[in-house]
JSON list of C-alpha atoms in Angstrom, two decimals:
[
{"chain": "P", "resi": 1, "resn": "MET", "atom": "CA", "xyz": [-19.46, -17.58, 9.41]},
{"chain": "P", "resi": 2, "resn": "SER", "atom": "CA", "xyz": [-18.68, -14.75, 12.00]},
{"chain": "P", "resi": 3, "resn": "LYS", "atom": "CA", "xyz": [-15.07, -13.42, 12.07]},
{"chain": "P", "resi": 4, "resn": "ASN", "atom": "CA", "xyz": [-13.03, -12.10, 14.97]},
{"chain": "P", "resi": 5, "resn": "LEU", "atom": "CA", "xyz": [-11.61, -8.49, 14.58]},
{"chain": "P", "resi": 6, "resn": "LEU", "atom": "CA", "xyz": [-9.40, -6.35, 16.89]},
{"chain": "P", "resi": 7, "resn": "ILE", "atom": "CA", "xyz": [-9.54, -2.57, 16.72]},
{"chain": "P", "resi": 8, "resn": "VAL", "atom": "CA", "xyz": [-6.36, -0.85, 17.77]},
{"chain": "P", "resi": 9, "resn": "GLY", "atom": "CA", "xyz": [-5.84, 2.81, 18.26]},
{"chain": "P", "resi": 10, "resn": "LYS", "atom": "CA", "xyz": [-9.42, 4.27, 18.43]},
{"chain": "P", "resi": 11, "resn": "ASP", "atom": "CA", "xyz": [-9.63, 4.50, 22.24]},
{"chain": "P", "resi": 12, "resn": "SER", "atom": "CA", "xyz": [-12.36, 7.13, 22.61]},
{"chain": "P", "resi": 13, "resn": "ALA", "atom": "CA", "xyz": [-16.13, 7.05, 22.84]},
{"chain": "P", "resi": 14, "resn": "SER", "atom": "CA", "xyz": [-16.42, 6.60, 19.25]},
{"chain": "P", "resi": 15, "resn": "VAL", "atom": "CA", "xyz": [-14.80, 3.03, 19.29]},
{"chain": "P", "resi": 16, "resn": "ALA", "atom": "CA", "xyz": [-18.02, 1.89, 20.95]},
{"chain": "P", "resi": 17, "resn": "GLU", "atom": "CA", "xyz": [-20.12, 3.05, 18.09]},
{"chain": "P", "resi": 18, "resn": "ILE", "atom": "CA", "xyz": [-17.71, 1.48, 15.41]},
{"chain": "P", "resi": 19, "resn": "ALA", "atom": "CA", "xyz": [-17.79, -1.81, 17.50]},
{"chain": "P", "resi": 20, "resn": "GLU", "atom": "CA", "xyz": [-21.48, -1.92, 17.80]},
{"chain": "P", "resi": 21, "resn": "GLY", "atom": "CA", "xyz": [-21.96, -1.26, 13.93]},
{"chain": "P", "resi": 22, "resn": "LEU", "atom": "CA", "xyz": [-19.37, -3.97, 12.96]},
{"chain": "P", "resi": 23, "resn": "SER", "atom": "CA", "xyz": [-20.83, -6.56, 15.44]},
{"chain": "P", "resi": 24, "resn": "LEU", "atom": "CA", "xyz": [-24.25, -6.15, 13.54]},
{"chain": "P", "resi": 25, "resn": "GLY", "atom": "CA", "xyz": [-22.18, -7.51, 10.47]},
{"chain": "P", "resi": 26, "resn": "ASP", "atom": "CA", "xyz": [-21.45, -10.72, 12.07]},
{"chain": "P", "resi": 27, "resn": "PHE", "atom": "CA", "xyz": [-17.97, -9.58, 13.68]},
{"chain": "P", "resi": 28, "resn": "ASN", "atom": "CA", "xyz": [-16.73, -10.54, 17.08]},
{"chain": "P", "resi": 29, "resn": "ILE", "atom": "CA", "xyz": [-15.08, -7.56, 18.27]},
{"chain": "P", "resi": 30, "resn": "ALA", "atom": "CA", "xyz": [-12.08, -6.72, 20.70]},
{"chain": "P", "resi": 31, "resn": "THR", "atom": "CA", "xyz": [-11.05, -3.22, 21.35]},
{"chain": "P", "resi": 32, "resn": "ALA", "atom": "CA", "xyz": [-7.51, -2.17, 22.59]},
{"chain": "P", "resi": 33, "resn": "ASP", "atom": "CA", "xyz": [-8.20, 0.35, 25.39]},
{"chain": "P", "resi": 34, "resn": "ASP", "atom": "CA", "xyz": [-5.52, 2.73, 26.82]},
{"chain": "P", "resi": 35, "resn": "LEU", "atom": "CA", "xyz": [-4.28, 1.45, 30.04]},
{"chain": "P", "resi": 36, "resn": "GLN", "atom": "CA", "xyz": [-3.99, 5.22, 31.19]},
{"chain": "P", "resi": 37, "resn": "LYS", "atom": "CA", "xyz": [-7.38, 6.29, 30.11]},
{"chain": "P", "resi": 38, "resn": "ARG", "atom": "CA", "xyz": [-9.25, 3.15, 30.54]},
{"chain": "P", "resi": 39, "resn": "THR", "atom": "CA", "xyz": [-12.06, 4.03, 28.10]},
{"chain": "P", "resi": 40, "resn": "THR", "atom": "CA", "xyz": [-15.27, 2.06, 28.08]},
{"chain": "P", "resi": 41, "resn": "ALA", "atom": "CA", "xyz": [-15.76, -0.30, 25.12]},
{"chain": "P", "resi": 42, "resn": "ALA", "atom": "CA", "xyz": [-19.09, -1.22, 23.55]},
{"chain": "P", "resi": 43, "resn": "SER", "atom": "CA", "xyz": [-21.21, -3.85, 25.25]},
{"chain": "P", "resi": 44, "resn": "SER", "atom": "CA", "xyz": [-20.78, -6.10, 22.32]},
{"chain": "P", "resi": 45, "resn": "ALA", "atom": "CA", "xyz": [-16.97, -5.88, 22.43]},
{"chain": "P", "resi": 46, "resn": "THR", "atom": "CA", "xyz": [-14.47, -7.26, 24.63]},
{"chain": "P", "resi": 47, "resn": "SER", "atom": "CA", "xyz": [-11.94, -4.65, 26.16]},
{"chain": "P", "resi": 48, "resn": "VAL", "atom": "CA", "xyz": [-8.25, -5.57, 26.38]},
{"chain": "P", "resi": 49, "resn": "LEU", "atom": "CA", "xyz": [-6.20, -3.01, 28.25]},
{"chain": "P", "resi": 50, "resn": "TRP", "atom": "CA", "xyz": [-2.76, -2.16, 26.80]},
{"chain": "P", "resi": 51, "resn": "ASN", "atom": "CA", "xyz": [0.19, 0.28, 27.48]},
{"chain": "P", "resi": 52, "resn": "LYS", "atom": "CA", "xyz": [0.71, 1.93, 23.98]},
{"chain": "P", "resi": 53, "resn": "GLY", "atom": "CA", "xyz": [4.37, 2.66, 24.57]},
{"chain": "P", "resi": 54, "resn": "SER", "atom": "CA", "xyz": [5.40, -0.99, 25.34]},
{"chain": "P", "resi": 55, "resn": "ALA", "atom": "CA", "xyz": [6.37, -3.69, 23.08]},
{"chain": "P", "resi": 56, "resn": "VAL", "atom": "CA", "xyz": [5.69, -6.31, 25.66]},
{"chain": "P", "resi": 57, "resn": "SER", "atom": "CA", "xyz": [2.17, -4.82, 26.10]},
{"chain": "P", "resi": 58, "resn": "ALA", "atom": "CA", "xyz": [1.61, -5.03, 22.37]},
{"chain": "P", "resi": 59, "resn": "ARG", "atom": "CA", "xyz": [2.34, -8.74, 22.47]},
{"chain": "P", "resi": 60, "resn": "SER", "atom": "CA", "xyz": [0.15, -9.32, 25.57]},
{"chain": "P", "resi": 61, "resn": "LEU", "atom": "CA", "xyz": [-2.75, -7.36, 23.72]},
{"chain": "P", "resi": 62, "resn": "ILE", "atom": "CA", "xyz": [-2.79, -9.70, 20.82]},
{"chain": "P", "resi": 63, "resn": "ILE", "atom": "CA", "xyz": [-2.54, -12.92, 23.02]},
{"chain": "P", "resi": 64, "resn": "GLN", "atom": "CA", "xyz": [-5.49, -11.54, 25.29]},
{"chain": "P", "resi": 65, "resn": "ALA", "atom": "CA", "xyz": [-7.63, -10.80, 22.21]},
{"chain": "P", "resi": 66, "resn": "GLU", "atom": "CA", "xyz": [-7.06, -14.24, 20.91]},
{"chain": "P", "resi": 67, "resn": "THR", "atom": "CA", "xyz": [-7.87, -15.67, 24.33]},
{"chain": "P", "resi": 68, "resn": "SER", "atom": "CA", "xyz": [-11.21, -13.94, 24.39]},
{"chain": "P", "resi": 69, "resn": "LEU", "atom": "CA", "xyz": [-12.36, -14.32, 20.77]},
{"chain": "P", "resi": 70, "resn": "GLY", "atom": "CA", "xyz": [-10.12, -17.07, 19.14]},
{"chain": "P", "resi": 71, "resn": "TYR", "atom": "CA", "xyz": [-7.79, -16.38, 16.17]},
{"chain": "P", "resi": 72, "resn": "ILE", "atom": "CA", "xyz": [-7.87, -12.92, 15.02]},
{"chain": "P", "resi": 73, "resn": "ASP", "atom": "CA", "xyz": [-9.06, -12.65, 11.30]},
{"chain": "P", "resi": 74, "resn": "ASP", "atom": "CA", "xyz": [-8.84, -8.75, 11.12]},
{"chain": "P", "resi": 75, "resn": "TYR", "atom": "CA", "xyz": [-6.69, -6.30, 12.90]},
{"chain": "P", "resi": 76, "resn": "ILE", "atom": "CA", "xyz": [-7.83, -2.75, 12.58]},
{"chain": "P", "resi": 77, "resn": "PHE", "atom": "CA", "xyz": [-5.23, 0.26, 13.18]},
{"chain": "P", "resi": 78, "resn": "TYR", "atom": "CA", "xyz": [-7.09, 3.39, 13.31]},
{"chain": "P", "resi": 79, "resn": "PHE", "atom": "CA", "xyz": [-5.18, 6.74, 13.25]},
{"chain": "P", "resi": 80, "resn": "ASP", "atom": "CA", "xyz": [-7.64, 9.69, 13.91]},
{"chain": "P", "resi": 81, "resn": "SER", "atom": "CA", "xyz": [-5.70, 12.92, 13.45]},
{"chain": "P", "resi": 82, "resn": "SER", "atom": "CA", "xyz": [-8.53, 15.08, 14.75]},
{"chain": "P", "resi": 83, "resn": "LEU", "atom": "CA", "xyz": [-8.52, 13.43, 18.15]},
{"chain": "P", "resi": 84, "resn": "TYR", "atom": "CA", "xyz": [-4.66, 13.47, 18.38]},
{"chain": "P", "resi": 85, "resn": "SER", "atom": "CA", "xyz": [-4.82, 17.20, 17.53]},
{"chain": "P", "resi": 86, "resn": "VAL", "atom": "CA", "xyz": [-6.82, 17.65, 20.69]},
{"chain": "P", "resi": 87, "resn": "ASP", "atom": "CA", "xyz": [-4.88, 15.33, 22.94]},
{"chain": "P", "resi": 88, "resn": "PHE", "atom": "CA", "xyz": [-1.32, 16.59, 21.83]},
{"chain": "P", "resi": 89, "resn": "SER", "atom": "CA", "xyz": [-2.27, 20.31, 21.32]},
{"chain": "P", "resi": 90, "resn": "ASN", "atom": "CA", "xyz": [0.49, 21.12, 23.62]},
{"chain": "P", "resi": 91, "resn": "PHE", "atom": "CA", "xyz": [3.65, 21.37, 21.32]},
{"chain": "P", "resi": 92, "resn": "SER", "atom": "CA", "xyz": [6.51, 21.21, 23.92]},
{"chain": "P", "resi": 93, "resn": "GLN", "atom": "CA", "xyz": [9.34, 18.94, 24.77]},
{"chain": "P", "resi": 94, "resn": "ASP", "atom": "CA", "xyz": [7.09, 17.55, 27.45]},
{"chain": "P", "resi": 95, "resn": "ASN", "atom": "CA", "xyz": [4.79, 15.87, 24.75]},
{"chain": "P", "resi": 96, "resn": "CYS", "atom": "CA", "xyz": [7.78, 15.00, 22.44]},
{"chain": "P", "resi": 97, "resn": "GLN", "atom": "CA", "xyz": [8.32, 11.31, 23.63]},
{"chain": "P", "resi": 98, "resn": "LYS", "atom": "CA", "xyz": [4.81, 10.80, 24.79]},
{"chain": "P", "resi": 99, "resn": "SER", "atom": "CA", "xyz": [3.62, 11.61, 21.23]},
{"chain": "P", "resi": 100, "resn": "SER", "atom": "CA", "xyz": [5.97, 9.31, 19.52]},
{"chain": "P", "resi": 101, "resn": "ASP", "atom": "CA", "xyz": [5.12, 6.47, 21.82]},
{"chain": "P", "resi": 102, "resn": "GLU", "atom": "CA", "xyz": [1.50, 6.93, 21.60]},
{"chain": "P", "resi": 103, "resn": "MET", "atom": "CA", "xyz": [0.97, 7.88, 17.96]},
{"chain": "P", "resi": 104, "resn": "ILE", "atom": "CA", "xyz": [4.05, 6.05, 16.17]},
{"chain": "P", "resi": 105, "resn": "CYS", "atom": "CA", "xyz": [5.65, 3.32, 18.17]},
{"chain": "P", "resi": 106, "resn": "SER", "atom": "CA", "xyz": [2.32, 1.92, 19.46]},
{"chain": "P", "resi": 107, "resn": "PHE", "atom": "CA", "xyz": [0.93, 1.12, 16.00]},
{"chain": "P", "resi": 108, "resn": "GLN", "atom": "CA", "xyz": [4.27, -0.30, 14.94]},
{"chain": "P", "resi": 109, "resn": "TYR", "atom": "CA", "xyz": [4.60, -2.51, 17.98]},
{"chain": "P", "resi": 110, "resn": "ALA", "atom": "CA", "xyz": [1.18, -3.90, 17.63]},
{"chain": "P", "resi": 111, "resn": "ALA", "atom": "CA", "xyz": [1.22, -4.54, 13.81]},
{"chain": "P", "resi": 112, "resn": "LEU", "atom": "CA", "xyz": [4.64, -6.36, 14.05]},
{"chain": "P", "resi": 113, "resn": "GLU", "atom": "CA", "xyz": [3.06, -8.46, 16.95]},
{"chain": "P", "resi": 114, "resn": "ALA", "atom": "CA", "xyz": [0.17, -9.18, 14.80]},
{"chain": "P", "resi": 115, "resn": "LEU", "atom": "CA", "xyz": [2.30, -10.19, 11.82]},
{"chain": "P", "resi": 116, "resn": "THR", "atom": "CA", "xyz": [4.35, -12.36, 14.07]},
{"chain": "P", "resi": 117, "resn": "ARG", "atom": "CA", "xyz": [1.26, -14.07, 15.28]},
{"chain": "P", "resi": 118, "resn": "ILE", "atom": "CA", "xyz": [-0.13, -14.70, 11.75]},
{"chain": "P", "resi": 119, "resn": "GLU", "atom": "CA", "xyz": [3.22, -16.24, 10.67]},
{"chain": "P", "resi": 120, "resn": "GLN", "atom": "CA", "xyz": [3.24, -18.37, 13.87]},
{"chain": "P", "resi": 121, "resn": "LYS", "atom": "CA", "xyz": [-0.48, -19.58, 13.21]},
{"chain": "P", "resi": 122, "resn": "LYS", "atom": "CA", "xyz": [0.09, -20.04, 9.54]},
{"chain": "P", "resi": 123, "resn": "GLN", "atom": "CA", "xyz": [-3.58, -18.86, 8.99]},
{"chain": "P", "resi": 124, "resn": "PRO", "atom": "CA", "xyz": [-4.87, -15.93, 6.96]},
{"chain": "P", "resi": 125, "resn": "ALA", "atom": "CA", "xyz": [-5.43, -12.67, 8.40]},
{"chain": "P", "resi": 126, "resn": "ARG", "atom": "CA", "xyz": [-5.95, -9.07, 7.39]},
{"chain": "P", "resi": 127, "resn": "LEU", "atom": "CA", "xyz": [-4.36, -5.91, 8.41]},
{"chain": "P", "resi": 128, "resn": "ILE", "atom": "CA", "xyz": [-6.45, -2.88, 7.98]},
{"chain": "P", "resi": 129, "resn": "PHE", "atom": "CA", "xyz": [-5.04, 0.50, 8.36]},
{"chain": "P", "resi": 130, "resn": "ILE", "atom": "CA", "xyz": [-7.62, 3.50, 8.52]},
{"chain": "P", "resi": 131, "resn": "LEU", "atom": "CA", "xyz": [-6.22, 7.14, 8.43]},
{"chain": "P", "resi": 132, "resn": "LYS", "atom": "CA", "xyz": [-8.63, 9.99, 9.22]},
{"chain": "P", "resi": 133, "resn": "THR", "atom": "CA", "xyz": [-6.52, 13.05, 8.13]},
{"chain": "P", "resi": 134, "resn": "HIS", "atom": "CA", "xyz": [-6.71, 16.47, 9.66]},
{"chain": "P", "resi": 135, "resn": "PRO", "atom": "CA", "xyz": [-5.43, 19.86, 8.55]},
{"chain": "P", "resi": 136, "resn": "SER", "atom": "CA", "xyz": [-2.06, 20.67, 9.83]},
{"chain": "P", "resi": 137, "resn": "VAL", "atom": "CA", "xyz": [-0.55, 24.11, 10.87]},
{"chain": "P", "resi": 138, "resn": "LYS", "atom": "CA", "xyz": [1.07, 23.99, 7.30]},
{"chain": "P", "resi": 139, "resn": "ASP", "atom": "CA", "xyz": [-2.25, 23.62, 5.68]},
{"chain": "P", "resi": 140, "resn": "PHE", "atom": "CA", "xyz": [-3.41, 26.70, 7.61]},
{"chain": "P", "resi": 141, "resn": "VAL", "atom": "CA", "xyz": [-0.65, 28.71, 6.24]},
{"chain": "P", "resi": 142, "resn": "LEU", "atom": "CA", "xyz": [-0.79, 27.46, 2.66]},
{"chain": "P", "resi": 143, "resn": "THR", "atom": "CA", "xyz": [-4.43, 26.84, 2.47]},
{"chain": "P", "resi": 144, "resn": "PRO", "atom": "CA", "xyz": [-6.40, 29.38, 4.69]},
{"chain": "P", "resi": 145, "resn": "ALA", "atom": "CA", "xyz": [-9.76, 27.72, 3.80]},
{"chain": "P", "resi": 146, "resn": "SER", "atom": "CA", "xyz": [-8.69, 24.87, 5.82]},
{"chain": "P", "resi": 147, "resn": "LYS", "atom": "CA", "xyz": [-9.34, 27.03, 8.81]},
{"chain": "P", "resi": 148, "resn": "SER", "atom": "CA", "xyz": [-13.00, 26.64, 8.18]},
{"chain": "P", "resi": 149, "resn": "LEU", "atom": "CA", "xyz": [-12.80, 22.94, 9.03]},
{"chain": "P", "resi": 150, "resn": "THR", "atom": "CA", "xyz": [-11.17, 23.12, 12.48]},
{"chain": "P", "resi": 151, "resn": "SER", "atom": "CA", "xyz": [-10.03, 25.53, 15.07]},
{"chain": "P", "resi": 152, "resn": "VAL", "atom": "CA", "xyz": [-7.47, 23.20, 16.25]},
{"chain": "P", "resi": 153, "resn": "PRO", "atom": "CA", "xyz": [-4.66, 22.24, 13.51]},
{"chain": "P", "resi": 154, "resn": "ALA", "atom": "CA", "xyz": [-2.45, 19.26, 13.86]},
{"chain": "P", "resi": 155, "resn": "ASN", "atom": "CA", "xyz": [0.68, 20.65, 15.25]},
{"chain": "P", "resi": 156, "resn": "PRO", "atom": "CA", "xyz": [4.16, 19.33, 14.08]},
{"chain": "P", "resi": 157, "resn": "PHE", "atom": "CA", "xyz": [3.95, 16.43, 16.29]},
{"chain": "P", "resi": 158, "resn": "VAL", "atom": "CA", "xyz": [0.73, 15.15, 14.95]},
{"chain": "P", "resi": 159, "resn": "ALA", "atom": "CA", "xyz": [1.31, 16.00, 11.25]},
{"chain": "P", "resi": 160, "resn": "ALA", "atom": "CA", "xyz": [4.58, 13.89, 11.66]},
{"chain": "P", "resi": 161, "resn": "ALA", "atom": "CA", "xyz": [2.77, 11.13, 13.25]},
{"chain": "P", "resi": 162, "resn": "GLU", "atom": "CA", "xyz": [0.22, 11.14, 10.57]},
{"chain": "P", "resi": 163, "resn": "ALA", "atom": "CA", "xyz": [2.72, 10.99, 7.76]},
{"chain": "P", "resi": 164, "resn": "ALA", "atom": "CA", "xyz": [4.62, 7.99, 9.55]},
{"chain": "P", "resi": 165, "resn": "PHE", "atom": "CA", "xyz": [1.43, 6.04, 9.86]},
{"chain": "P", "resi": 166, "resn": "ALA", "atom": "CA", "xyz": [0.68, 6.52, 6.30]},
{"chain": "P", "resi": 167, "resn": "ASN", "atom": "CA", "xyz": [4.14, 5.44, 5.17]},
{"chain": "P", "resi": 168, "resn": "PHE", "atom": "CA", "xyz": [4.44, 2.65, 7.53]},
{"chain": "P", "resi": 169, "resn": "ALA", "atom": "CA", "xyz": [1.11, 1.28, 6.34]},
{"chain": "P", "resi": 170, "resn": "GLU", "atom": "CA", "xyz": [2.20, 1.66, 2.59]},
{"chain": "P", "resi": 171, "resn": "ASN", "atom": "CA", "xyz": [5.62, -0.01, 2.95]},
{"chain": "P", "resi": 172, "resn": "LEU", "atom": "CA", "xyz": [4.26, -2.71, 5.28]},
{"chain": "P", "resi": 173, "resn": "ALA", "atom": "CA", "xyz": [1.75, -3.57, 2.44]},
{"chain": "P", "resi": 174, "resn": "ALA", "atom": "CA", "xyz": [4.51, -3.70, 0.01]},
{"chain": "P", "resi": 175, "resn": "TYR", "atom": "CA", "xyz": [6.68, -5.85, 2.53]},
{"chain": "P", "resi": 176, "resn": "SER", "atom": "CA", "xyz": [4.00, -8.29, 3.11]},
{"chain": "P", "resi": 177, "resn": "SER", "atom": "CA", "xyz": [2.87, -8.54, -0.71]},
{"chain": "P", "resi": 178, "resn": "GLU", "atom": "CA", "xyz": [4.77, -11.90, -1.10]},
{"chain": "P", "resi": 179, "resn": "LYS", "atom": "CA", "xyz": [3.60, -13.55, 2.21]},
{"chain": "P", "resi": 180, "resn": "GLU", "atom": "CA", "xyz": [0.87, -16.02, 1.60]},
{"chain": "P", "resi": 181, "resn": "ASN", "atom": "CA", "xyz": [-1.49, -15.70, 4.57]},
{"chain": "P", "resi": 182, "resn": "ILE", "atom": "CA", "xyz": [-1.21, -11.78, 5.15]},
{"chain": "P", "resi": 183, "resn": "SER", "atom": "CA", "xyz": [-3.43, -9.28, 3.24]},
{"chain": "P", "resi": 184, "resn": "LEU", "atom": "CA", "xyz": [-3.54, -5.65, 3.90]},
{"chain": "P", "resi": 185, "resn": "LEU", "atom": "CA", "xyz": [-6.14, -2.88, 3.32]},
{"chain": "P", "resi": 186, "resn": "LEU", "atom": "CA", "xyz": [-5.61, 0.88, 3.45]},
{"chain": "P", "resi": 187, "resn": "ILE", "atom": "CA", "xyz": [-8.46, 3.21, 4.07]},
{"chain": "P", "resi": 188, "resn": "THR", "atom": "CA", "xyz": [-8.58, 6.94, 4.30]},
{"chain": "P", "resi": 189, "resn": "GLY", "atom": "CA", "xyz": [-10.84, 9.97, 4.54]},
{"chain": "P", "resi": 190, "resn": "ASP", "atom": "CA", "xyz": [-11.06, 13.32, 6.34]},
{"chain": "P", "resi": 191, "resn": "GLU", "atom": "CA", "xyz": [-13.77, 15.18, 8.26]},
{"chain": "P", "resi": 192, "resn": "GLU", "atom": "CA", "xyz": [-15.47, 16.29, 5.21]},
{"chain": "P", "resi": 193, "resn": "ASN", "atom": "CA", "xyz": [-15.86, 12.73, 4.16]},
{"chain": "P", "resi": 194, "resn": "GLU", "atom": "CA", "xyz": [-19.64, 11.83, 4.46]},
{"chain": "P", "resi": 195, "resn": "THR", "atom": "CA", "xyz": [-18.96, 8.32, 5.56]},
{"chain": "P", "resi": 196, "resn": "MET", "atom": "CA", "xyz": [-16.56, 9.08, 8.15]},
{"chain": "P", "resi": 197, "resn": "LYS", "atom": "CA", "xyz": [-18.66, 12.07, 9.70]},
{"chain": "P", "resi": 198, "resn": "LYS", "atom": "CA", "xyz": [-20.52, 9.30, 11.57]},
{"chain": "P", "resi": 199, "resn": "ASN", "atom": "CA", "xyz": [-18.94, 6.35, 13.10]},
{"chain": "P", "resi": 200, "resn": "SER", "atom": "CA", "xyz": [-22.02, 4.18, 12.79]},
{"chain": "P", "resi": 201, "resn": "ALA", "atom": "CA", "xyz": [-22.11, 5.05, 9.07]},
{"chain": "P", "resi": 202, "resn": "PHE", "atom": "CA", "xyz": [-18.46, 4.23, 8.80]},
{"chain": "P", "resi": 203, "resn": "ALA", "atom": "CA", "xyz": [-18.93, 1.00, 10.57]},
{"chain": "P", "resi": 204, "resn": "SER", "atom": "CA", "xyz": [-21.77, -0.07, 8.25]},
{"chain": "P", "resi": 205, "resn": "TRP", "atom": "CA", "xyz": [-19.75, 0.66, 5.15]},
{"chain": "P", "resi": 206, "resn": "LEU", "atom": "CA", "xyz": [-16.65, -1.04, 6.45]},
{"chain": "P", "resi": 207, "resn": "SER", "atom": "CA", "xyz": [-18.70, -4.12, 7.26]},
{"chain": "P", "resi": 208, "resn": "GLU", "atom": "CA", "xyz": [-20.21, -4.16, 3.85]},
{"chain": "P", "resi": 209, "resn": "TYR", "atom": "CA", "xyz": [-16.77, -3.61, 2.09]},
{"chain": "P", "resi": 210, "resn": "LEU", "atom": "CA", "xyz": [-14.84, -6.38, 4.10]},
{"chain": "P", "resi": 211, "resn": "THR", "atom": "CA", "xyz": [-17.77, -8.88, 3.30]},
{"chain": "P", "resi": 212, "resn": "ALA", "atom": "CA", "xyz": [-17.35, -7.95, -0.33]},
{"chain": "P", "resi": 213, "resn": "LEU", "atom": "CA", "xyz": [-13.43, -8.55, -0.14]},
{"chain": "P", "resi": 214, "resn": "ASP", "atom": "CA", "xyz": [-13.99, -11.90, 1.49]},
{"chain": "P", "resi": 215, "resn": "LYS", "atom": "CA", "xyz": [-16.16, -13.07, -1.22]},
{"chain": "P", "resi": 216, "resn": "GLN", "atom": "CA", "xyz": [-13.47, -12.47, -3.96]},
{"chain": "P", "resi": 217, "resn": "LYS", "atom": "CA", "xyz": [-11.57, -15.28, -5.34]},
{"chain": "P", "resi": 218, "resn": "ASN", "atom": "CA", "xyz": [-8.44, -13.61, -6.40]},
{"chain": "P", "resi": 219, "resn": "LYS", "atom": "CA", "xyz": [-6.06, -11.80, -4.18]},
{"chain": "P", "resi": 220, "resn": "PRO", "atom": "CA", "xyz": [-5.93, -8.03, -5.00]},
{"chain": "P", "resi": 221, "resn": "SER", "atom": "CA", "xyz": [-3.13, -6.79, -7.24]},
{"chain": "P", "resi": 222, "resn": "ILE", "atom": "CA", "xyz": [0.00, -5.19, -5.41]},
{"chain": "P", "resi": 223, "resn": "LYS", "atom": "CA", "xyz": [-1.16, -1.90, -7.16]},
{"chain": "P", "resi": 224, "resn": "ASN", "atom": "CA", "xyz": [-4.65, -2.16, -5.59]},
{"chain": "P", "resi": 225, "resn": "THR", "atom": "CA", "xyz": [-3.03, -3.18, -2.09]},
{"chain": "P", "resi": 226, "resn": "LEU", "atom": "CA", "xyz": [-0.68, -0.18, -2.25]},
{"chain": "P", "resi": 227, "resn": "SER", "atom": "CA", "xyz": [-3.68, 2.23, -2.98]},
{"chain": "P", "resi": 228, "resn": "TRP", "atom": "CA", "xyz": [-5.72, 4.14, -0.26]},
{"chain": "P", "resi": 229, "resn": "VAL", "atom": "CA", "xyz": [-9.44, 3.29, -0.48]},
{"chain": "P", "resi": 230, "resn": "LYS", "atom": "CA", "xyz": [-11.57, 6.24, 0.34]},
{"chain": "P", "resi": 231, "resn": "ALA", "atom": "CA", "xyz": [-14.07, 5.60, 2.86]},
{"chain": "P", "resi": 232, "resn": "GLY", "atom": "CA", "xyz": [-17.47, 5.20, 1.40]},
{"chain": "P", "resi": 233, "resn": "ALA", "atom": "CA", "xyz": [-16.22, 3.77, -1.91]},
{"chain": "P", "resi": 234, "resn": "LYS", "atom": "CA", "xyz": [-18.01, 1.19, -3.86]},
{"chain": "P", "resi": 235, "resn": "ALA", "atom": "CA", "xyz": [-17.39, -2.25, -2.57]},
{"chain": "P", "resi": 236, "resn": "PRO", "atom": "CA", "xyz": [-15.76, -4.61, -4.78]},
{"chain": "P", "resi": 237, "resn": "GLY", "atom": "CA", "xyz": [-18.05, -6.60, -7.08]},
{"chain": "P", "resi": 238, "resn": "GLY", "atom": "CA", "xyz": [-21.08, -4.69, -5.95]},
{"chain": "P", "resi": 239, "resn": "PHE", "atom": "CA", "xyz": [-22.70, -1.28, -5.60]},
{"chain": "P", "resi": 240, "resn": "SER", "atom": "CA", "xyz": [-22.58, 0.68, -2.19]},
{"chain": "P", "resi": 241, "resn": "ILE", "atom": "CA", "xyz": [-25.31, 2.91, -0.91]},
{"chain": "P", "resi": 242, "resn": "PHE", "atom": "CA", "xyz": [-22.36, 5.16, 0.60]},
{"chain": "P", "resi": 243, "resn": "ARG", "atom": "CA", "xyz": [-20.66, 7.83, -1.42]}
]
């Protein structure tokens, strides 16, 4: 049986590759596309425009996605620090509010609206937080070897937003642990992670992993829910071809 999935945050050309890969795994996909950038979604995905810094737009995003696909079974919130390091390379007051709106508030608005919708509908759904980490300026100072991974480190704006995303995801998982219809999954990896290097490989692994989770009869323990799964990890109850 196919499932409906909304991808939030990965508003670059790479979202098309991820959407295409997941669609092969019997997922119907909608992507949240930045109203300002108007990126092109995959041919197999429904594109929904949104204004990242607006709580009202976040509500509209969820409703539009449901209107296009039906009830959303899985919400993906994807924070890609490497992309943000390029988009917000200018560390100045001009980017202070914008960076907060796009990298912090946008995810929190959308996640809260998803939670509200799940509780209203009283149907099971899963929130999936994906964090692709990137070396920061602090890493450049403390670990010079990290300079070999990138020429553009995450400046304080991006590093702070990455930490905020991780902490929000972890604590939201704890907050939702007693809620019957809500489950969370935390996934992470860096640019050296073999699965995350290629969006197509990541999509294939994620599709396999979600399918394996859906076959489990018991809800994961709170300890497992609060732990970050490394991209490419073995799927529950089976063996993955990814490492």
